[in-house]
Coordinates of C-alpha atoms in Angstrom, one line a residue:
X789 CA -17.6 -22.0 4.3
X790 CA -16.6 -24.3 1.5
X791 CA -12.8 -24.7 1.9
X792 CA -12.3 -24.7 -1.9
X793 CA -13.4 -21.1 -2.0
X794 CA -10.9 -19.8 0.6
X795 CA -8.2 -17.8 -1.1
X796 CA -4.8 -17.4 0.7
X797 CA -3.2 -14.3 -0.6
X798 CA 0.5 -13.3 -0.7
X799 CA 0.8 -10.6 2.0
X800 CA 3.2 -7.8 1.3
X801 CA 4.4 -5.9 4.4
X802 CA 6.7 -2.9 4.4
X803 CA 4.5 0.2 4.5
X804 CA 4.0 1.7 7.9
X805 CA 0.8 3.7 7.1
X806 CA -2.3 3.0 4.9
X807 CA -1.8 2.0 1.3
X808 CA -3.9 4.3 -0.9
X809 CA -3.0 3.5 -4.5
X810 CA -1.7 0.6 -6.5
X811 CA -0.6 0.4 -10.2
X812 CA 0.6 -2.5 -12.3
X813 CA 2.9 -2.0 -15.2
X814 CA 2.2 -3.8 -18.5
X815 CA 4.2 -7.0 -19.1
X816 CA 7.8 -6.0 -20.0
X817 CA 10.7 -8.3 -21.1
X818 CA 11.6 -8.4 -17.3
X819 CA 8.1 -9.4 -16.2
X820 CA 5.6 -7.0 -14.7
X821 CA 5.8 -4.7 -11.6
X822 CA 3.6 -3.3 -8.9
X823 CA 4.0 0.1 -7.4
X824 CA 2.2 1.2 -4.2
X825 CA 1.5 4.7 -2.7
X826 CA 1.2 5.1 1.0
X827 CA 0.7 7.8 3.6
X828 CA 4.1 6.9 4.9
X829 CA 5.6 9.0 2.0
X830 CA 7.6 6.1 0.5
X831 CA 6.3 4.5 -2.7
X832 CA 7.5 0.9 -3.1
X833 CA 8.2 -1.2 -6.2
X834 CA 7.6 -4.9 -6.2
X835 CA 7.7 -7.9 -8.5
X836 CA 4.1 -8.0 -9.7
X837 CA 3.9 -11.8 -9.8
X838 CA 5.4 -12.6 -6.4
X839 CA 5.0 -9.4 -4.4
X840 CA 8.7 -9.4 -3.6
X841 CA 10.0 -6.0 -2.6
X842 CA 12.5 -4.5 -5.1
X843 CA 13.0 -1.0 -3.7
X844 CA 11.6 2.1 -2.0
X845 CA 11.6 5.5 -3.6
X846 CA 12.8 8.0 -1.0
X847 CA 12.4 11.7 -1.1
X848 CA 8.8 12.8 -0.5
X849 CA 8.0 14.7 2.7
X850 CA 4.3 14.0 2.9
X851 CA 1.7 11.3 2.2
X852 CA 1.9 9.9 -1.3
X853 CA -1.6 9.7 -2.8
X854 CA -0.9 8.4 -6.3
X855 CA 1.7 6.3 -8.2
X856 CA 2.2 5.0 -11.7
X857 CA 4.7 3.3 -14.0
X858 CA 5.4 4.1 -17.6
X859 CA 4.7 1.5 -20.3
X860 CA 8.1 0.0 -20.1
X861 CA 8.3 0.2 -16.3
X862 CA 11.5 2.2 -16.6
X863 CA 10.2 5.3 -14.8
X864 CA 7.8 5.7 -11.9
X865 CA 5.8 8.8 -10.9
X866 CA 4.2 9.8 -7.6
X867 CA 1.9 12.6 -6.4
X868 CA 2.2 13.8 -2.8
X869 CA 0.8 15.9 -0.1
X870 CA 4.2 17.7 0.0
X871 CA 2.9 19.7 -3.1
X872 CA 5.1 17.8 -5.5
X873 CA 4.9 15.2 -8.2
X874 CA 8.1 13.3 -8.7
X875 CA 9.4 11.2 -11.5
X876 CA 11.9 8.4 -10.6
X877 CA 14.2 6.1 -12.4
X878 CA 12.6 2.7 -11.7
X879 CA 15.9 0.8 -12.3
X880 CA 18.0 2.8 -9.8
X881 CA 15.5 4.5 -7.5
X882 CA 17.0 7.9 -8.3
X883 CA 14.8 11.0 -8.5
X884 CA 14.8 12.4 -12.0
X885 CA 12.4 15.3 -11.7
X886 CA 10.4 17.1 -9.0
X887 CA 7.5 19.2 -10.2
X888 CA 6.3 21.8 -7.7
X889 CA 2.6 22.5 -7.2
X890 CA 0.7 25.0 -5.1
X891 CA -1.3 22.3 -3.2
X892 CA -1.6 18.6 -2.6
X893 CA -1.2 16.4 -5.7
X894 CA -3.8 13.6 -5.6
X895 CA -3.4 12.0 -9.0
X896 CA -0.7 11.4 -11.7
X897 CA -0.5 9.4 -14.9
X898 CA 2.1 8.8 -17.7
X899 CA 0.8 9.2 -21.2
X900 CA 0.7 6.0 -23.3
X901 CA 3.7 7.2 -25.4
X902 CA 5.5 7.9 -22.0
X903 CA 6.5 11.5 -23.0
X904 CA 4.0 13.3 -20.8
X905 CA 3.0 13.3 -17.2
X906 CA -0.5 14.4 -16.2
X907 CA -1.1 15.7 -12.6
X908 CA -4.2 16.8 -10.7
X909 CA -5.1 17.7 -7.1
X910 CA -6.6 20.1 -4.7
X911 CA -5.8 23.1 -6.9
X912 CA -8.4 22.0 -9.5
X913 CA -5.9 22.3 -12.3
X914 CA -4.8 19.6 -14.7
X915 CA -1.2 20.0 -15.6
X916 CA 0.7 18.2 -18.5
X917 CA 4.5 18.1 -18.1
X918 CA 6.6 17.4 -21.2
X919 CA 9.2 14.9 -19.9
X920 CA 11.5 15.7 -22.8
X921 CA 11.5 19.3 -21.6
X922 CA 11.1 19.0 -17.9
X923 CA 12.3 22.5 -17.2
X924 CA 9.5 24.0 -19.4
X925 CA 6.4 25.2 -17.7
X926 CA 3.6 22.6 -17.8
X927 CA 0.5 23.1 -20.0
X928 CA -2.4 23.9 -17.8
X929 CA -5.9 22.6 -18.8
X930 CA -9.0 24.7 -17.9
X931 CA -9.9 24.7 -14.3
X932 CA -11.7 21.5 -13.1
X933 CA -15.0 22.2 -11.4
X934 CA -13.7 20.5 -8.2
X935 CA -10.7 19.1 -6.4
X936 CA -9.2 16.4 -8.7
X937 CA -9.2 12.8 -7.3
X938 CA -8.3 10.6 -10.3
X939 CA -6.8 11.1 -13.8
X940 CA -6.2 8.8 -16.8
X941 CA -5.2 9.1 -20.4
X942 CA -7.4 7.6 -23.2
X943 CA -7.7 7.4 -27.0
X944 CA -4.0 7.4 -27.7
X945 CA -3.4 10.4 -25.4
X946 CA -6.0 12.5 -27.2
X947 CA -8.4 12.5 -24.2
X948 CA -8.0 13.0 -20.5
X949 CA -10.3 11.5 -17.9
X950 CA -10.7 13.1 -14.4
X951 CA -13.0 12.8 -11.4
X952 CA -13.4 15.1 -8.4
X953 CA -13.3 14.5 -4.7
X954 CA -16.3 16.7 -3.9
X955 CA -18.8 16.0 -6.7
X956 CA -20.1 13.2 -8.8
X957 CA -19.3 12.4 -12.4
X958 CA -16.3 11.7 -14.6
X959 CA -15.1 14.4 -17.0
X960 CA -13.5 13.8 -20.4
X961 CA -11.3 16.5 -21.7
X962 CA -10.1 17.0 -25.3
X963 CA -6.4 17.4 -25.0
X964 CA -6.1 19.7 -28.0
X965 CA -8.8 22.1 -27.1
X966 CA -8.4 21.7 -23.3
X967 CA -12.3 21.6 -23.0
X968 CA -14.6 19.1 -21.4
X969 CA -16.3 17.2 -24.2
X970 CA -18.3 14.7 -22.1
X971 CA -19.4 14.1 -18.5
X972 CA -20.4 10.7 -17.3
X973 CA -22.9 11.3 -14.6
X974 CA -22.7 9.5 -11.2
X975 CA -24.6 10.3 -8.0
X976 CA -21.5 10.1 -5.7
X977 CA -18.0 11.2 -6.2
X978 CA -15.9 8.8 -8.3
X979 CA -13.0 7.4 -6.1
X980 CA -11.6 5.1 -8.7
X981 CA -11.6 5.3 -12.5
X982 CA -9.8 2.8 -14.7
X983 CA -9.5 2.5 -18.5
X984 CA -9.5 -1.1 -19.5
X985 CA -6.4 -2.6 -21.1
X986 CA -8.1 -3.0 -24.4
X987 CA -9.5 0.6 -24.3
X988 CA -13.1 -0.6 -24.4
X989 CA -14.4 0.3 -21.0
X990 CA -14.1 2.8 -18.2
X991 CA -14.6 1.2 -14.8
X992 CA -15.7 3.6 -12.0
X993 CA -16.5 3.2 -8.3
X994 CA -18.8 5.8 -6.8
X995 CA -20.5 5.4 -3.4
X996 CA -21.8 1.8 -3.3
X997 CA -22.0 1.3 -7.1
X998 CA -19.5 0.0 -9.7
X999 CA -20.3 1.2 -13.2
X1000 CA -18.8 0.3 -16.7
X1001 CA -19.0 2.8 -19.4
X1002 CA -18.3 2.4 -23.1
X1003 CA -15.0 4.3 -23.5
X1004 CA -15.7 5.3 -27.1
X1005 CA -19.4 6.1 -27.2
X1006 CA -19.7 6.9 -23.4
X1007 CA -22.9 5.1 -22.7
X1008 CA -23.4 3.2 -19.5
X1009 CA -22.9 -0.5 -20.1
X1010 CA -23.5 -2.0 -16.6
X1011 CA -24.2 -0.6 -13.2
X1012 CA -24.1 -2.8 -10.1
X1013 CA -25.0 -2.1 -6.5
X1014 CA -22.3 -3.3 -4.1
X1015 CA -22.8 -4.7 -0.6
X1016 CA -21.0 -1.7 1.0
X1017 CA -19.4 1.7 0.0
X1018 CA -16.6 0.7 -2.4
X1019 CA -13.5 2.8 -2.9
X1020 CA -12.0 1.0 -5.9
X1021 CA -12.9 -1.4 -8.7
X1022 CA -10.9 -3.1 -11.4
X1023 CA -11.9 -5.1 -14.5
X1024 CA -10.1 -8.4 -15.3
X1025 CA -8.0 -7.4 -18.4
X1026 CA -7.8 -10.6 -20.4
X1027 CA -11.4 -11.8 -20.8
X1028 CA -13.2 -8.9 -19.2
X1029 CA -15.6 -11.3 -17.6
X1030 CA -15.2 -10.4 -14.0
X1031 CA -14.2 -7.5 -11.8
X1032 CA -12.8 -7.0 -8.3
X1033 CA -14.0 -4.3 -5.8
X1034 CA -13.0 -3.4 -2.3
X1035 CA -14.2 -0.8 0.3
X1036 CA -15.1 0.0 3.8
X1037 CA -16.1 -3.5 5.0
X1038 CA -12.5 -4.8 4.5
X1039 CA -13.6 -7.6 2.2
X1040 CA -12.2 -7.9 -1.4
X1041 CA -14.9 -9.3 -3.7
X1042 CA -15.0 -10.6 -7.2
X1043 CA -18.1 -10.3 -9.4
X1044 CA -19.3 -11.6 -12.7
X1045 CA -19.1 -8.7 -15.2
X1046 CA -22.2 -9.8 -17.1
X1047 CA -24.6 -10.6 -14.2
X1048 CA -23.1 -8.8 -11.2
X1049 CA -23.2 -12.0 -9.3
X1050 CA -20.6 -12.4 -6.5
X1051 CA -18.0 -15.0 -7.4
X1052 CA -15.6 -14.7 -4.5
X1053 CA -15.3 -12.9 -1.2
X1054 CA -11.9 -12.7 0.4
X1055 CA -11.3 -11.7 4.0
X1056 CA -7.9 -10.8 5.3
X1057 CA -7.5 -7.0 5.6
X1058 CA -7.8 -5.4 9.0
X1059 CA -9.0 -2.1 7.7
X1060 CA -11.0 -0.5 4.8
X1061 CA -9.7 -1.4 1.3
X1062 CA -8.6 1.7 -0.5
X1063 CA -7.4 0.3 -3.9
X1064 CA -7.9 -2.9 -6.0
X1065 CA -6.1 -3.6 -9.3
X1066 CA -5.9 -6.6 -11.6
X1067 CA -2.4 -7.7 -12.8
X1068 CA -1.9 -7.2 -16.6
X1069 CA -2.6 -10.9 -17.4
X1070 CA -5.6 -11.2 -15.1
X1071 CA -4.1 -14.1 -13.1
X1072 CA -4.1 -12.2 -9.9
X1073 CA -5.3 -8.9 -8.4
X1074 CA -3.8 -6.8 -5.6
X1075 CA -5.6 -4.9 -2.8
X1076 CA -4.2 -2.1 -0.6
X1077 CA -5.7 -1.2 2.8
X1078 CA -5.8 1.1 5.7
X1079 CA -3.9 -1.7 7.6
X1080 CA -0.7 -0.9 5.7
X1081 CA -0.5 -4.2 3.8
X1082 CA -0.9 -5.1 0.1
X1083 CA -2.5 -8.5 -0.6
X1084 CA -2.1 -10.3 -3.9
X1085 CA -4.9 -12.8 -4.6
X1086 CA -4.7 -15.5 -7.3
X1087 CA -7.8 -15.7 -9.5
X1088 CA -7.6 -19.2 -10.9
X1089 CA -10.6 -21.1 -12.2
X1090 CA -13.2 -21.7 -9.5
X1091 CA -12.9 -25.5 -10.0
X1092 CA -9.5 -25.4 -8.2
X1093 CA -9.1 -27.7 -5.3
X1094 CA -7.4 -26.6 -2.1
X1095 CA -3.9 -27.6 -3.1
X1096 CA -4.0 -25.6 -6.3
X1097 CA -5.7 -22.5 -4.9
X1098 CA -3.0 -22.0 -2.3
X1099 CA 0.0 -23.1 -4.4
X1100 CA 1.1 -19.5 -4.8
X1101 CA 0.9 -18.7 -1.2
X1102 CA 4.1 -17.6 0.6
X1103 CA 4.3 -17.0 4.3
X1104 CA 4.3 -13.2 4.1
X1105 CA 5.1 -12.6 0.5
X1106 CA 8.8 -13.7 0.8
X1107 CA 8.7 -15.9 -2.2
X1108 CA 11.8 -17.2 -3.9
X1109 CA 12.1 -15.6 -7.3
X1110 CA 14.5 -16.7 -10.0
X1111 CA 17.3 -14.2 -10.1
X1112 CA 16.9 -13.2 -13.7
X1113 CA 13.3 -12.2 -13.1
X1114 CA 14.2 -9.1 -11.3
X1115 CA 18.0 -8.7 -11.6
X1116 CA 17.6 -5.8 -14.0
X1117 CA 15.4 -4.0 -11.6
X1118 CA 17.4 -4.6 -8.4
X1119 CA 20.7 -3.9 -10.1
X1120 CA 21.8 -0.5 -8.8
X1121 CA 18.6 0.3 -6.9
X1122 CA 19.7 2.4 -4.0
X1123 CA 18.3 0.6 -1.0
X1124 CA 18.9 2.4 2.3
X1125 CA 19.4 0.2 5.3
X1126 CA 16.4 1.8 6.9
X1127 CA 14.4 0.9 3.8
X1128 CA 15.3 -2.7 4.3
X1129 CA 14.1 -2.8 7.9
X1130 CA 10.8 -1.5 6.7
X1131 CA 10.2 -5.0 5.6
X1132 CA 9.4 -5.8 9.2
X1133 CA 5.8 -6.7 9.7
X1134 CA 4.6 -3.2 10.6
X1135 CA 0.8 -3.2 10.2
X1136 CA 0.1 -0.3 12.6
X1137 CA -1.6 2.8 11.1

């Protein structure tokens, strides 16, 4: 293989079980951050640029299926198999709220204005919690036709998007009426749904296809067949000219948005890839796998020579960061000693 095309990722160890969800914060005055969900029950926060571990949120008693950060990266949320969704202080690691559910919580999302938390899961109910009144009962949106796999907010928090584990399609709900206003039809169940940073596109992965939908008129813009069953796809946020996808064959691929042509194919994971997400500036993308690792891949122009393409490589994600980059995050983050030892290279399932 042409050496110039070989990407050397930053490898982030720390999780002891499969990594099933990743979420990047927008760019904040302190940089941007990456949070990961794992079946080991301990979501982790990292510096989004370097992959450096900042802290672990400790408190769940079951696999964590979904994680997110609010717009300012000041709070994190997680949905778990322990029948709870938790909201955390992302500066200290403290648990702020724990919302009880009657079954596994598979998906969670902060509203754009950061005041609401949306959850969904096996119960087939979308719940909206008012974080200004966390003791108040949540608003429950009409029953979903199936077990909820993904959720997202759209249209300045006026619309909710959800997909189901056991049936195809993406449903769009009007928040005010609580009714489904549109269904985007797919053959297989949608395992990943992402609203683009500029609000123009919805990117979905279903079976072995990645589709792009017009987020305002809901027409299908592009549909591409992938080389294998893909579990996750993410559109490059700055130019929207390429997308990354990962799935059961363990490779992380990048494709041209306009033609579907494969631009890059990165090997490194030792298990199926469960989640792929672009960083907010599009300069890198992260993948999480059954092997328990997160890999951060630099995009960079394809004309890069060897030296440039691996410049960002650190041995295993232990990159030196300038102190001010993450001082505000690390300050006061409760890091248990056991949490620190999790940094060992545990890659077992």
